[in-house]
Amino acid sequence: MKDDDNLYAVRDVAMPETPLPGQKPADWGKTAVIGHGTPRVDAYERVSGTAVYPSDVVLPNMLYGAILRCPYPHARVKNVDIADAEKIDGVYAILTAALLGGKVKWTYDKEIVTNLFDDQCHFEGEAVAAVAAETPYVARDALRAIKVEYEVLPFVVDEHQALEPNTVKILPGGNRLKQETYERGDVGQAFSASDVVLEQEYRTACEIHAPMELHGCVANWEGNNLTIWESTQGVYAVQSKIAEILDLPLSRVRVIGHYMGGGFGGKLQAGKYTICAALLARRTGRPVKLFLTREETMLAAGNRPPATMSIKAGIQKDGTLMALQFKGVGTGGAYPAGGTSLLDWLVRDLYACDNVKSEMTDVAINAGPARPFRAPGHPQCAWALEQMMDSLAEAIGMDPVALRLKNIPVVSQAREGTPPYTTTGLAECLISGAKAFGWYEARQHTAVTENNVGHLKRGVGMASCLWFVGGGWPPATVIVKLFADGSVNLNMGASDIGTGTKTIMAMVVAEELGVKAESIQIEHADTGSTQYATPSGGSKTVPTEAPAVRSAAIAVKQQLLKMAAAETGTSVENLLFNGEFIENSGNGKKIKITDMNGLKKQGVVIGIGYREPNPEGKVINPFAAQFCEVEVNTRTGEVRILRFLGAHESGRVMNRLTFDNQVFGGITMGIGLGMTEERILDTNRTGKMVNRNLHDYKLPTALDVPVEMVSLPVDMADTNANNTGAKGLGEPVTIPTAAAIANAIYNATGVRVRQSPANPLTLNRLLSEKGREERS
């Protein structure tokens, strides 16, 4: 931009103070940019279609790849005949286990190492072969022409059946993959001392990620150097996996992922498709594009594991939580994939309770491996724990919000040494959320029988949560460059997964340097040209990258102040950085940054920022409480969500627009878990997934989302967490949603929906059972 006057924003707030080298930056006070609603810096590219996603990449002479997958949940591959496929015009390469000779391995964890194409297929959709052809259609024709001889084996696709004696043995070590236990206090003694003890079983169905952009990549070799354009949440994680599998130096693998059409945890890692594309490109000497079909992603690209959970809880009449005992059984599919990862964490840590015991069992079944899915384990646990909390409140005649406020923790009870939280906004989320929602008035209204006559019943419900991380962590390296004309470049390795990461990082630079956020040129998510970053997921991106960005921008300011001090013959301590100018605080004289001879001579000032370690002895967690109102048609079992409110404490609100976007999106995803989504496996006859398409797998649509959705930020800058005061948001926005809906349904109907989803079929059955019980 030639006119540098256009680079700088008009500010009605003073610039942040610039610390001297080695000093800790002061906490932001009133801000000019941070916290305000700023449109995305790449908004035009996204809405106009000019943004190039990996699935949009087209290279000269590019071929198209496709993967042949096992149609059975359990089978042995006896022979693969590719003769007919090789004869098809336009087929350039075919990969099979025999052709690879067992040289290319695939790892699920440190203990499970298989071949890329293994002769033992443990789930429907496991890769058997791959092809590269002139068009996607020819590639699919080639797959159909490959003749595979299978030995179909017995299967088990139910985790409870997988634990039975004499059942199908999936892995050499057996089906019980992992057993975890946790205990503090004495639950037996606490139950004996409790005024009320309740015990119930709950279950959440398996949920599929279903991102808009499918999983896949484009692979291209230039000599011994491999470039991959992948739809991924972390380019460096993909680079590492490719280098490991193909035995390549990291320096020869470049991964680019500038845009991504949804991931939700399912794209934190490379897939077999990545390796297949690279091998096919190597064999043909041409670029290969390999993206999965929607059906393939539902079988082989991850899921949120199903969970069966029982909770026993003891409480005093005054609301003091005495004991919690949790048992959970989950499955990550056919290989170790975190089937019970973090499944009990909310029971351990959300509410103050001295006596807690949990036991979790991860089981192997003949189904596709799980992948991390937005707050692993937490939404499932919230479904159980938050319904139990409401049941306890009803049993002692206490309001559900009041019960939760009675048991607010100030320390992390589940961690060694019970360290304190840097901030804990759970109480404020409950109080301010209940007030803004009109919780007590709504509860009184639904309690009056005359207000709920007829077949349309209204009810309100709520649930709360924390996310066990959310404070980010090292490493993160960021470079900010200020050029001689005043223009600014931001270089970082983090992926923007659709949540506005680039915008927030540009806002941090704008806050510190005084330039307009939209004027900053951004380089990101490219292992060949940007700095190292861990994958964007787990609500860690903003609290990990933003502090490094701020440190890099401060480093630029410090160098500019040093230049100005040399040119004006004064000390740095006497100078103030005011964006376009540097001012002498003693005499008021100003020097324009772009007029400084030092900058003109040097050409560019480079600031490098690193993410500092988290504070020792403290825990950084975000907190939330959500409230909703539903209307239940007791004749049809249909549930209509009338309104939803999410009160979220995630430290400092960095960008109000993207904050609200996250809240609305997370609630929508939680509605899917609670009301519509369920992977259905044919447990008896075939073991296959019977709803592997978007017609039968019911994602929530605009018709399922309430018209009235309110995002209520609890803006508590966490100055102990990092130099921006921000904590994570992406996970907690979806954790309590399904449980809040279930509690609202109970408030409306008196029916407790313990198994998700709460769809019309399930609710009709439960309402009928309730009717029969009342008549008997």
CSV table of N, CA, C and O in Angstrom, one decimal, residues 188 198 327 472 476 728 771:
chain,number,residue,atom,x,y,z
A,188,GLY,N,-17.8,-44.9,49.6
A,188,GLY,CA,-18.7,-45.8,50.3
A,188,GLY,C,-19.1,-45.1,51.6
A,188,GLY,O,-20.3,-45.1,51.9
A,198,LEU,N,-28.7,-41.4,44.5
A,198,LEU,CA,-29.4,-41.7,43.3
A,198,LEU,C,-28.4,-42.5,42.4
A,198,LEU,O,-27.2,-42.2,42.4
A,327,LYS,N,-18.9,-45.0,36.2
A,327,LYS,CA,-18.4,-46.1,35.4
A,327,LYS,C,-18.8,-45.9,33.9
A,327,LYS,O,-19.9,-45.5,33.6
A,472,GLY,N,-4.0,-23.1,26.3
A,472,GLY,CA,-2.9,-23.1,25.3
A,472,GLY,C,-1.6,-23.6,26.0
A,472,GLY,O,-1.5,-23.8,27.2
A,476,ALA,N,5.1,-22.1,20.3
A,476,ALA,CA,4.6,-21.3,19.2
A,476,ALA,C,5.6,-20.2,18.9
A,476,ALA,O,6.1,-19.5,19.8
A,728,GLY,N,-9.4,-20.6,25.9
A,728,GLY,CA,-10.1,-21.2,24.8
A,728,GLY,C,-11.6,-21.2,24.9
A,728,GLY,O,-12.2,-21.1,25.9
A,771,GLY,N,-47.0,-43.0,30.2
A,771,GLY,CA,-48.4,-43.1,30.2
A,771,GLY,C,-48.9,-44.4,30.8
A,771,GLY,O,-49.9,-44.5,31.6
